[in-house]
XYZ file of C-alpha atoms in Angstrom:
72
model
C 0.188 0.116 0.232
C 1.202 3.656 -0.910
C 0.315 7.315 -0.840
C 1.713 9.765 -2.868
C 1.701 13.595 -1.278
C 2.542 16.748 -3.153
C 3.410 20.002 -1.103
C 2.301 23.290 -2.312
C 5.863 23.663 -3.631
C 5.236 20.848 -5.778
C 7.683 18.142 -3.771
C 6.461 14.678 -3.564
C 6.656 12.061 -0.738
C 5.877 8.277 -1.487
C 4.502 7.192 1.768
C 4.918 3.242 1.626
C 3.776 0.538 3.915
C 7.092 -1.107 4.932
C 6.640 -5.067 4.721
C 9.568 -6.935 4.771
C 12.726 -4.673 4.364
C 14.280 -5.068 1.242
C 11.279 -5.783 -0.830
C 9.239 -2.929 0.227
C 12.796 -0.706 -0.097
C 12.918 -1.840 -3.847
C 9.507 -1.768 -4.548
C 9.200 1.994 -3.410
C 12.503 2.955 -5.255
C 10.649 1.534 -8.477
C 7.404 3.591 -7.759
C 9.433 6.737 -7.115
C 11.162 6.315 -10.481
C 7.663 6.151 -12.140
C 6.273 8.790 -10.134
C 9.366 10.975 -11.289
C 8.775 9.962 -14.774
C 4.815 11.076 -14.813
C 4.657 14.086 -12.888
C 8.295 15.572 -13.362
C 8.668 17.151 -9.455
C 11.021 19.770 -8.871
C 13.258 17.034 -6.907
C 13.407 13.431 -6.566
C 10.184 12.015 -4.696
C 11.025 11.196 -0.855
C 10.183 7.967 0.208
C 8.720 7.528 3.893
C 8.122 3.585 4.918
C 5.411 3.326 7.536
C 3.669 0.903 9.318
C 0.087 1.634 8.209
C -1.179 4.920 6.262
C -3.498 7.339 7.863
C -7.457 7.185 6.745
C -10.174 9.330 6.338
C -12.572 9.669 9.250
C -14.942 7.490 6.798
C -12.076 4.979 7.249
C -10.794 5.151 3.508
C -7.034 5.954 2.419
C -6.516 8.820 -0.382
C -4.191 7.251 -2.766
C -2.882 10.597 -3.851
C -3.202 13.859 -1.610
C -1.843 17.447 -3.457
C -2.178 20.875 -1.740
C -0.644 22.253 -5.094
C -2.762 25.287 -5.782
C -4.155 25.137 -2.105
C -5.417 28.290 -0.205
C -3.464 29.191 2.900
């Protein structure tokens, strides 16, 4: 499981549920390469391994969250 978060400056973080060390890490790096190619962010995506993803009050996971263009 993963989540892509884009901040107001266009930087991207990939939040990846870490499963079994090496396997999760290589999958996260492949995902980062794909996101870089598709989104062309100002810097390479940062990868964060977590135990679980945050859920909405309704209990759902938002796969993509972008603050780009969000008002203060």
